[in-house]
Short mmCIF file of C-alpha atoms in Angstrom, two decimals:
data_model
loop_
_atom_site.label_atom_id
_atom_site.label_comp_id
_atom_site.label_asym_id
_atom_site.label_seq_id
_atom_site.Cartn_x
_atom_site.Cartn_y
_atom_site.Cartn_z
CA UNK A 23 126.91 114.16 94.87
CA UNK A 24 127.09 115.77 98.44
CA UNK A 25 128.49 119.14 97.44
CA UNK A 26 126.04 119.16 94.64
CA UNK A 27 122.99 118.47 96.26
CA UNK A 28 124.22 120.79 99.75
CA UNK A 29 124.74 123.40 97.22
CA UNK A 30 120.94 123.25 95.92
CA UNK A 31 119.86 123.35 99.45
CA UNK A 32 121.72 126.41 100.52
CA UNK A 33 120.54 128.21 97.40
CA UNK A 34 117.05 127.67 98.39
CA UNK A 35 117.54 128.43 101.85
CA UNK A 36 119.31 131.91 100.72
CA UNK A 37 116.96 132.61 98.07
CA UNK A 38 113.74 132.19 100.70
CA UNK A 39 115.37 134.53 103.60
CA UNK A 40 115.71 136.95 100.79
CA UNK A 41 112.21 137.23 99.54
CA UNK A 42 111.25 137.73 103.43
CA UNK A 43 110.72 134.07 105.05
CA UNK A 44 111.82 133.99 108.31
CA UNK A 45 113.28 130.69 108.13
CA UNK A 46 113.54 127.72 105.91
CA UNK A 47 114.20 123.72 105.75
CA UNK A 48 115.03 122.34 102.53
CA UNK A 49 115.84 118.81 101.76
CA UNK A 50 117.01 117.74 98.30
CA UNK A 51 117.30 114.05 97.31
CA UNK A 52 118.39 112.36 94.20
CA UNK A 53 117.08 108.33 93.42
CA UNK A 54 118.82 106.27 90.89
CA UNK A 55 116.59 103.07 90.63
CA UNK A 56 115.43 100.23 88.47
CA UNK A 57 112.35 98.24 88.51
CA UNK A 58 111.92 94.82 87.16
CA UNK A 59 108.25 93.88 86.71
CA UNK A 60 106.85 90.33 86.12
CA UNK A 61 104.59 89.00 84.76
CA UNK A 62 103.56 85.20 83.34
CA UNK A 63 106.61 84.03 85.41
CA UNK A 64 108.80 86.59 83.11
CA UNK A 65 110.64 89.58 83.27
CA UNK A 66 108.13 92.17 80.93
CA UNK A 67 109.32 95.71 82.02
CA UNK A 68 112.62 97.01 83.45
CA UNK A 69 111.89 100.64 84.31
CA UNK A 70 114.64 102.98 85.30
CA UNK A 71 114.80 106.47 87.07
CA UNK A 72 117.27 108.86 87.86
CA UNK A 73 115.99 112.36 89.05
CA UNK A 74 116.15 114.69 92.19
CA UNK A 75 113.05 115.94 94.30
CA UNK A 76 113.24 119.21 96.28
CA UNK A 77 110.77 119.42 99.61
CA UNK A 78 110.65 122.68 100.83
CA UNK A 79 109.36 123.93 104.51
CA UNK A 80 109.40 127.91 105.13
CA UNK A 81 107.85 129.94 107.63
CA UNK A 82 106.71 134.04 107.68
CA UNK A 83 105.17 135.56 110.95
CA UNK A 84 104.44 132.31 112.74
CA UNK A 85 102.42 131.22 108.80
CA UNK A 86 104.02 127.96 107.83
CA UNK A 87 103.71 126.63 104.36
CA UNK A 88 105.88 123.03 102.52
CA UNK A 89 105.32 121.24 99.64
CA UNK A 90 107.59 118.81 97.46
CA UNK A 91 107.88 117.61 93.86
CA UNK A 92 110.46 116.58 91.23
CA UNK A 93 112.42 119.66 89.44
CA UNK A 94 114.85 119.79 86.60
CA UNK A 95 116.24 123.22 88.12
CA UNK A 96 117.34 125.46 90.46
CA UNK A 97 114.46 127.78 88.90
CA UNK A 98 111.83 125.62 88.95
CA UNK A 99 112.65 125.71 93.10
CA UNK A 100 113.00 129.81 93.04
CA UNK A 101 109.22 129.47 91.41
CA UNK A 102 108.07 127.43 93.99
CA UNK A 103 109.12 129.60 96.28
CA UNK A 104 107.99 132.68 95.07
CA UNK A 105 104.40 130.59 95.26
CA UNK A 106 104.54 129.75 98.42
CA UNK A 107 105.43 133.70 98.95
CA UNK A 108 102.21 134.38 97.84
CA UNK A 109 100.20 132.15 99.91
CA UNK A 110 101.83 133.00 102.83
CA UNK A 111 99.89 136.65 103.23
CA UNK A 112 96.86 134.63 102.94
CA UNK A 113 97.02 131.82 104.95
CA UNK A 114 96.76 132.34 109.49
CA UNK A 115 99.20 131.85 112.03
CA UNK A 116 99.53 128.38 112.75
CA UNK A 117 99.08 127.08 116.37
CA UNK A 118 101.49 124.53 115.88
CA UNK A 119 104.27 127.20 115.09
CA UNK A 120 107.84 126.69 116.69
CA UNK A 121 111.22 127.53 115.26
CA UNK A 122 113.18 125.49 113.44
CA UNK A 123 115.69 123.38 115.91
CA UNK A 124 119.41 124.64 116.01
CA UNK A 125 121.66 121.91 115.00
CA UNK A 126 122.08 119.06 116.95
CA UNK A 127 124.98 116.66 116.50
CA UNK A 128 124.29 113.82 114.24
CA UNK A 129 126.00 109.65 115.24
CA UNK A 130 125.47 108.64 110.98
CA UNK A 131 124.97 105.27 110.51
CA UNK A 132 127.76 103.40 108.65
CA UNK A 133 127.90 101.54 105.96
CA UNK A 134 124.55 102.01 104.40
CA UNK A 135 125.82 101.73 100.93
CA UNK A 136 125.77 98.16 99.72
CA UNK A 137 128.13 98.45 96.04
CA UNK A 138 126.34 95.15 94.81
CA UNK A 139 122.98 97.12 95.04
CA UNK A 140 124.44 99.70 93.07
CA UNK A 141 125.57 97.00 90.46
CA UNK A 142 122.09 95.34 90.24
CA UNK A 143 120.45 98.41 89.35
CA UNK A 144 122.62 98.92 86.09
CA UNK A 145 121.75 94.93 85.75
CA UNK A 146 119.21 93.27 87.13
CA UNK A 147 118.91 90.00 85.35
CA UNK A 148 121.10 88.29 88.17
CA UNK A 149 117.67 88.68 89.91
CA UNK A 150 115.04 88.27 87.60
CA UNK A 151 116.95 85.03 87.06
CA UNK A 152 116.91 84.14 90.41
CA UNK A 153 113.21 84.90 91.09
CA UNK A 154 111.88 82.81 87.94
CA UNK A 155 113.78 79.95 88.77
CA UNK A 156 113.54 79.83 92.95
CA UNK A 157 108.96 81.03 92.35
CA UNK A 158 108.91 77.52 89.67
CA UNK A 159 110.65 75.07 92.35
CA UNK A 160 106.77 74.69 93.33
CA UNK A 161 103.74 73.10 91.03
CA UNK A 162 102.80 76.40 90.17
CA UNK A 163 100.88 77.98 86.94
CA UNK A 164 102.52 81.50 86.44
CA UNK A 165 103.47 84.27 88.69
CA UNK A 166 103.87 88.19 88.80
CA UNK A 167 105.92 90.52 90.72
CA UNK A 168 108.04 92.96 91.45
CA UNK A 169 111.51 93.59 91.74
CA UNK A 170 113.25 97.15 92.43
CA UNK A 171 117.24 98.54 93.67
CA UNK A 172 117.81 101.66 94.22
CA UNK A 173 120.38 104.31 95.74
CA UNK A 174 119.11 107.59 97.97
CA UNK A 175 121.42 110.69 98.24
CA UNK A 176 119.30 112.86 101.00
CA UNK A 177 121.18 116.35 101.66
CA UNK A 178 119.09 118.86 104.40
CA UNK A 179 120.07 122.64 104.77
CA UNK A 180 118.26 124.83 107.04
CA UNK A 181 118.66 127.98 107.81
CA UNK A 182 119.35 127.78 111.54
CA UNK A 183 122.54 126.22 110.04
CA UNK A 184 122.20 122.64 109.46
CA UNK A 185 123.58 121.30 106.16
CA UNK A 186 123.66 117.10 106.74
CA UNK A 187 124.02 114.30 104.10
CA UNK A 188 123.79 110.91 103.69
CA UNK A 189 122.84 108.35 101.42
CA UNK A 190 122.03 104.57 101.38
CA UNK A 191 120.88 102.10 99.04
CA UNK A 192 117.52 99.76 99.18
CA UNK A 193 115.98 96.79 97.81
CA UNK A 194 112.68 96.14 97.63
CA UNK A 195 110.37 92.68 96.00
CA UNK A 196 107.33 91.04 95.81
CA UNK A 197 106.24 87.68 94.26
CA UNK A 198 102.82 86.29 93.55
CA UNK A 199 102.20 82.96 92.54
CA UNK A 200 99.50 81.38 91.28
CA UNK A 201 98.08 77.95 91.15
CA UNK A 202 94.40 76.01 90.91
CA UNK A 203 92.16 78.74 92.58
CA UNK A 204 95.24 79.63 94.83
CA UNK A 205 97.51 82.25 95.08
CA UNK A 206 100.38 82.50 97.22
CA UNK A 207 102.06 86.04 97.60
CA UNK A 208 105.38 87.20 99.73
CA UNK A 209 107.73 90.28 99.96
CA UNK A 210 110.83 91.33 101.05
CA UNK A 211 112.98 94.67 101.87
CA UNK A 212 116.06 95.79 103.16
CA UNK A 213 119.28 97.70 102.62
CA UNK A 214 122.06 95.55 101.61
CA UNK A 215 121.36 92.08 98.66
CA UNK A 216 120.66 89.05 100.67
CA UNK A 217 119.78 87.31 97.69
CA UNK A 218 118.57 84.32 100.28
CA UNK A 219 116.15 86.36 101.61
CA UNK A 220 114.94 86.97 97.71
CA UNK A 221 115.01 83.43 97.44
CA UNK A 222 112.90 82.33 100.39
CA UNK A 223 110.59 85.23 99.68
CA UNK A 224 109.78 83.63 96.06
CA UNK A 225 109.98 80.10 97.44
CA UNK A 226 107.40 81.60 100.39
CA UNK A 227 104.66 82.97 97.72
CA UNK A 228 104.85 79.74 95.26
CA UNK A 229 104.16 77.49 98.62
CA UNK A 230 101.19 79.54 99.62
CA UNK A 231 99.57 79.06 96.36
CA UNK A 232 100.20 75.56 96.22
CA UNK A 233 98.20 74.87 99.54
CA UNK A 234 95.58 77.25 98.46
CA UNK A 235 95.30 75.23 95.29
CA UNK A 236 91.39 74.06 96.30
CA UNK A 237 89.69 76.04 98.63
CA UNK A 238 86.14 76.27 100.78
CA UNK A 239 83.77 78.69 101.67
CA UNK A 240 83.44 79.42 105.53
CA UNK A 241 80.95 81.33 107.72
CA UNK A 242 80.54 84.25 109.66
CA UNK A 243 81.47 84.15 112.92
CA UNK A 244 84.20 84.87 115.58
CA UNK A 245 87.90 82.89 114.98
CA UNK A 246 91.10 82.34 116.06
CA UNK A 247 93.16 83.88 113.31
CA UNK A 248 96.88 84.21 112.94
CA UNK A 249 98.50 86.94 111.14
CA UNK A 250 101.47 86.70 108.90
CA UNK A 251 103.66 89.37 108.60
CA UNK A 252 102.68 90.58 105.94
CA UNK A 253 99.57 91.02 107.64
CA UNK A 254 100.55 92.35 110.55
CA UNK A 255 102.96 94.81 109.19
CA UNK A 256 99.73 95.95 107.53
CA UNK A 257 97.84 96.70 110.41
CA UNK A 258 101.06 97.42 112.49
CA UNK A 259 101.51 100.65 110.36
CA UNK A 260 98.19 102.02 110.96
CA UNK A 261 98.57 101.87 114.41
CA UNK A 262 102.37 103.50 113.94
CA UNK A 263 100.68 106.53 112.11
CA UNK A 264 98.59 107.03 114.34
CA UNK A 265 100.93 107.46 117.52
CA UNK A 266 101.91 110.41 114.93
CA UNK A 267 101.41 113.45 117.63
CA UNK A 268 99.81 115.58 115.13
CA UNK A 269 97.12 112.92 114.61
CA UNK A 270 96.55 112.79 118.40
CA UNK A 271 95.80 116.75 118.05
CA UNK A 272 93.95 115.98 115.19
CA UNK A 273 91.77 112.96 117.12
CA UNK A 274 92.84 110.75 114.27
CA UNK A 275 93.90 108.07 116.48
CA UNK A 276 93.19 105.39 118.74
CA UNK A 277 96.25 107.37 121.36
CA UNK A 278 93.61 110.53 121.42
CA UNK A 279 92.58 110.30 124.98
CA UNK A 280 95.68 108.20 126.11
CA UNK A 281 98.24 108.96 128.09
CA UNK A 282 101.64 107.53 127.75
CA UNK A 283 101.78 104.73 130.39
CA UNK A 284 98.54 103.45 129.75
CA UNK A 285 98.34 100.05 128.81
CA UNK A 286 96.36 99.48 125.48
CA UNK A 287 97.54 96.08 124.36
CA UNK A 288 98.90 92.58 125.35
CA UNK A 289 102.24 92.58 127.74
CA UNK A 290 103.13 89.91 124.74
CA UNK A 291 103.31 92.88 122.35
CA UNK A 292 105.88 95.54 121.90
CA UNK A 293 106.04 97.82 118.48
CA UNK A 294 109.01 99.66 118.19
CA UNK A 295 110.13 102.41 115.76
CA UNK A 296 113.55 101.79 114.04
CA UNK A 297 115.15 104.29 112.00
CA UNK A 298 118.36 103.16 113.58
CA UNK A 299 119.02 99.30 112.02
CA UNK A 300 120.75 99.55 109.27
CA UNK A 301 119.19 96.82 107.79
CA UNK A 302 115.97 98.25 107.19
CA UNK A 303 115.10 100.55 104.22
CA UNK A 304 114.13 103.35 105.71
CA UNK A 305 116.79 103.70 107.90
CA UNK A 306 118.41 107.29 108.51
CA UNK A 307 120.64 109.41 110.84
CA UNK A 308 118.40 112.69 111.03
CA UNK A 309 114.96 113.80 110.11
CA UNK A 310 113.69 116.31 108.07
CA UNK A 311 114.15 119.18 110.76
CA UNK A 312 118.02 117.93 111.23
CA UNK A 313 117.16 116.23 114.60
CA UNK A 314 119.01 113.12 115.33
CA UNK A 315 116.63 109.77 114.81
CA UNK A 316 116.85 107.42 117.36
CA UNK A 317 115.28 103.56 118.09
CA UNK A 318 112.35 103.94 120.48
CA UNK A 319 109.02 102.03 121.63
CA UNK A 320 105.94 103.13 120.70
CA UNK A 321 104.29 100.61 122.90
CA UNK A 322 106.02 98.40 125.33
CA UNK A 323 105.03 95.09 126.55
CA UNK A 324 101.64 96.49 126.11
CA UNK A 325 102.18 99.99 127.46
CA UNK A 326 102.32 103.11 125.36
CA UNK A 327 105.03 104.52 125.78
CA UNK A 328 106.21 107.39 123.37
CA UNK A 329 104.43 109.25 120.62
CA UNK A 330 106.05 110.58 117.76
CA UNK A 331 106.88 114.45 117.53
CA UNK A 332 108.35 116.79 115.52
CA UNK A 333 109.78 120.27 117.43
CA UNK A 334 106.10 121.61 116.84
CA UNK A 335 104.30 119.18 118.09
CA UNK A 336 106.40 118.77 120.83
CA UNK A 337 106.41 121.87 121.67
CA UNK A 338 102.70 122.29 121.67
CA UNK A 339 102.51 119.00 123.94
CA UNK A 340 104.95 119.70 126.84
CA UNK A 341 107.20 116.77 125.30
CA UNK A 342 110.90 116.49 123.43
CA UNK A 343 111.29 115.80 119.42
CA UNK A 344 111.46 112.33 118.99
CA UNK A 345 113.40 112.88 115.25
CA UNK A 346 110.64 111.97 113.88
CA UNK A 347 109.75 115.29 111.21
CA UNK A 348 108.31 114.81 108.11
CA UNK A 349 107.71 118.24 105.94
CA UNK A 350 104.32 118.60 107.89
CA UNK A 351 104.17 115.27 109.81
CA UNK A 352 105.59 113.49 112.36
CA UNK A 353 106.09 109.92 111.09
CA UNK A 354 107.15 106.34 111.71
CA UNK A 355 110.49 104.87 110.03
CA UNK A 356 110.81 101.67 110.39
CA UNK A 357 108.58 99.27 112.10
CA UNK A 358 110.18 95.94 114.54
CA UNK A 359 108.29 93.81 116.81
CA UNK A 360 110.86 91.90 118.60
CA UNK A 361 110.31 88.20 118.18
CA UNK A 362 108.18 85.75 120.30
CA UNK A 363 108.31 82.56 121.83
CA UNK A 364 106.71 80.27 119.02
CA UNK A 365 107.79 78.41 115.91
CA UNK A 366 104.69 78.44 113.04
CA UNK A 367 104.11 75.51 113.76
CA UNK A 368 103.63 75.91 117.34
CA UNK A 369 101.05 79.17 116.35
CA UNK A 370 99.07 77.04 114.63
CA UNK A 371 98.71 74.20 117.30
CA UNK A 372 98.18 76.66 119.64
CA UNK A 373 95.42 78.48 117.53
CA UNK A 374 93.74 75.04 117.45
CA UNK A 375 90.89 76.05 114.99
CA UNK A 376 91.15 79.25 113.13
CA UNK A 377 92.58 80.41 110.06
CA UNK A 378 96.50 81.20 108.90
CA UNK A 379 95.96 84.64 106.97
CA UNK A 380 98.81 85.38 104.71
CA UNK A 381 97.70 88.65 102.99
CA UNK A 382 95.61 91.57 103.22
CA UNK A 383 94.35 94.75 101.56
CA UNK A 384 91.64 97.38 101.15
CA UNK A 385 92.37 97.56 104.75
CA UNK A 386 89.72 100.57 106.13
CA UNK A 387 89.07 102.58 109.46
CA UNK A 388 85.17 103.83 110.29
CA UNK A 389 86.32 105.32 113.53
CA UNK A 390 89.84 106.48 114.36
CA UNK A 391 89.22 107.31 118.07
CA UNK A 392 87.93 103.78 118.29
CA UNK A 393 90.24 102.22 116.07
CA UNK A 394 86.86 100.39 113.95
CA UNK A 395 88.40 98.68 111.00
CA UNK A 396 87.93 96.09 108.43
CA UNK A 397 90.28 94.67 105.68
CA UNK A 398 89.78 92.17 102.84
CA UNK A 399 91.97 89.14 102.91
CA UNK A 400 94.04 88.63 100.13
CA UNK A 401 96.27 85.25 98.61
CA UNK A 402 96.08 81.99 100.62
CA UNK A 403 94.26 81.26 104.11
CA UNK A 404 94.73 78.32 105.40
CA UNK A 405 92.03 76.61 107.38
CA UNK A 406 93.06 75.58 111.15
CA UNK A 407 91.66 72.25 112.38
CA UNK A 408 92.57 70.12 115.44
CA UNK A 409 95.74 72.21 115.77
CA UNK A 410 96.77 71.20 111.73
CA UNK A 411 96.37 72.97 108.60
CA UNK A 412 93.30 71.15 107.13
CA UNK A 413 92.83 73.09 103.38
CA UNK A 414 92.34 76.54 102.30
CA UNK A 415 89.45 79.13 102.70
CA UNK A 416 88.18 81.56 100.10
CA UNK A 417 88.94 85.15 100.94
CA UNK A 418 86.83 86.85 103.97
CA UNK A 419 86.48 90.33 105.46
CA UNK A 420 88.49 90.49 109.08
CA UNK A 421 86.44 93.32 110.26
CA UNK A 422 87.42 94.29 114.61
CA UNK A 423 89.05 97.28 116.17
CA UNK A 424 92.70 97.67 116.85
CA UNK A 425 92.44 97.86 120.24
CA UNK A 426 90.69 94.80 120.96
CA UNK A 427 92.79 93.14 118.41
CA UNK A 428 95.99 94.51 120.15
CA UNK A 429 94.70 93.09 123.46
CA UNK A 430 94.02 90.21 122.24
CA UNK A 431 97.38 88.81 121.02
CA UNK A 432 98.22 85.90 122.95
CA UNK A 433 101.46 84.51 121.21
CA UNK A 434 104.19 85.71 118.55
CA UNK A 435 106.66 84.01 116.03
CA UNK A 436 109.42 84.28 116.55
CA UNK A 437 111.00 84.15 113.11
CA UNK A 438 111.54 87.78 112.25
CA UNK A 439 110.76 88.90 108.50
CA UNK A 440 111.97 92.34 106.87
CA UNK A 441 108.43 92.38 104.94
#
């Protein structure tokens, strides 16, 4: 699979210096994956893929064009290319040009290869299996869901001389239960089957929707709320795309006019970007420029502290690639916050009178410099009295801005979930 897939790469590379690009980054991956889908508390689809995608950055007189899709060959690439050709005599210098990094060296990762994944997406019944029976161990009506495996070979050529490769395999579920007027949903993800964690996370989603079974309406007002993670990895990644540099430049972001070594949130909170842990599933060695990724704060005990840069962006800012390239963008990889101090249990009686939000979506910014946003909430929310869960509340909008919410943590779990 490496040679093949290195081979593709250097093609393209060759074939784009030839028809008079300057320079090139091509990345070719190839997915093997199967989905199980549920629905009325049964397996109803198992879906399967195997297919390669080729993403393509090039770059003529300082004009930089990418784009990605699936192909079925070399050809299909060449035609791309020859597009992008076209384009590139129409289209202005960039102000974000820089040249493609020289090769660094690369510390892979070990190990991210887990052989049972690789069984469980030739048969995943083991799993469905699992999931029906662990989701029914509550007095719940039916539930839906999702259930996929799948293996990533990632090879990068570029044509300052980088040809890398690695590949890794992922899991990825979701449950949601239903019962009464409650539902009850739960995830999980990660690189290597921990088929307790796909157990808890199906136990997790039929419990919710058990104690959301009868619920109340509530009004408007201002309340102590505390988020699950599911929640907060919600909002968390909004505020991790937006300590993207280029959406600084852009004034996309609640970073615009700060300064790393500003404080902007609770000393409580730290957010940290991850593409190190091998646990997670978007873990990987080197970005899409062939920079080395590395583990690094975005915001530290309530500081900012790093932004996230490609070599453009970096360049443009005074500041150092973070390994954090995308074709275009810089991005986030994975997302930690380290635990807290505080069992559930201990959130809630600290909360005192509030709400337990579970789950979120529809989530919605009016103002990116000032971070406005509003989300629907989703699934159970459980009603906070005297310190005790006291029932269940029918679904509200949460609608604040991310920096006040940021600054106004005041306690964390510290059970850590890979949501």
């Amino acid at each position: 699979m490496k040679d093949e897939l290195v081979s593709i790469g250097e093609k393209v590379v060759k074939r784009a210096l030839e028809i008079g690009f300057d320079e090139a980054a091509v990345t070719v991956t190839y997915v093997n994956s199967s989905m199980t889908k549920f629905a009325n508390s049964e397996p109803s689809v198992i879906q399967s893929w195997k297919g390669r995608r080729v993403a393509v950055y090039v770059a003529k007189n300082k004009r930089i064009l990418g784009t990605e899709g699936s192909v079925q060959s070399i050809n299909d690439v060449y035609d791309i290319l020859n597009r992008l050709h076209v384009l590139s005599e129409k289209i202005p210098e960039s102000m974000l040009y820089a040249p493609l990094p020289k090769p660094e060296k690369i510390d892979f990762m070990e190990k991210l290869v887990d052989t049972k994944v690789l069984e469980i997406i030739e048969d995943p019944s083991p799993i469905s299996q699992l999931i029906v029976e662990a989701t029914h161990r509550e007095n719940i009506e039916y539930f839906a869901g999702m259930f996929e495996a799948k293996y990533e070979a990632r090879a990068l050529v570029t044509s300052t001389g980088a040809e890398l490769f690695e590949d890794a395999t992922s899991v990825k579920s979701y449950v949601r239960a239903f019962a009464g007027e409650g539902s009850g949903q739960w995830s999980v993800g990660f690189r290597k089957l921990d088929l307790k964690k796909i157990e808890n996370m199906a136990e997790t989603a039929s419990r919710y929707a058990t104690m959301a079974r009868h619920q109340e309406e509530i009004s408007p007002g201002k309340y102590n709320i505390i988020l699950s993670p599911m929640v907060a990895g919600n909002l968390m990644n909004y505020v991790a795309m937006m300590a993207s540099a280029m959406r600084v430049m852009m004034g996309m972001s609640i970073f615009a006019n700060k300064a790393p070594g500003t404080r902007i949130a609770s000393e409580k909170f730290t957010l940290i970007d991850d593409p190190r842990n091998p646990e997670l599933p978007n873990s990987w060695s080197f970005d899409e420029e062939g920079m080395p990724t590395f583990s690094k704060p975005i915001i530290e005990n309530g500081v900012l502290k790093t932004l996230l840069h490609n070599t453009k962006t970096a360049a443009k800012m005074g500041a150092k690639s973070t390994g954090n390239a995308g074709l275009i963008f810089p991005h986030p990889w994975n997302l930690r916050v380290p635990e807290g101090e505080y069992s559930l249990e201990e959130l809630i009686e600290e909360a005192k009178n509030g709400f337990l939000v579970t789950n979120n979506w529809y989530t919605r910014l009016q103002n990116y410099i000032e971070g406005t946003f509003s989300t629907i909430t989703r699934d159970a929310i459980l009603v906070i009295k005297n310190g005790e869960i006291a029932g269940a509340a029918k679904k509200f909008r949460i609608a604040d801005s991310f920096p006040r919410m940021l600054n106004n943590i005041i306690a964390l779990g510290k059970e850590v979930f890979d949501i």
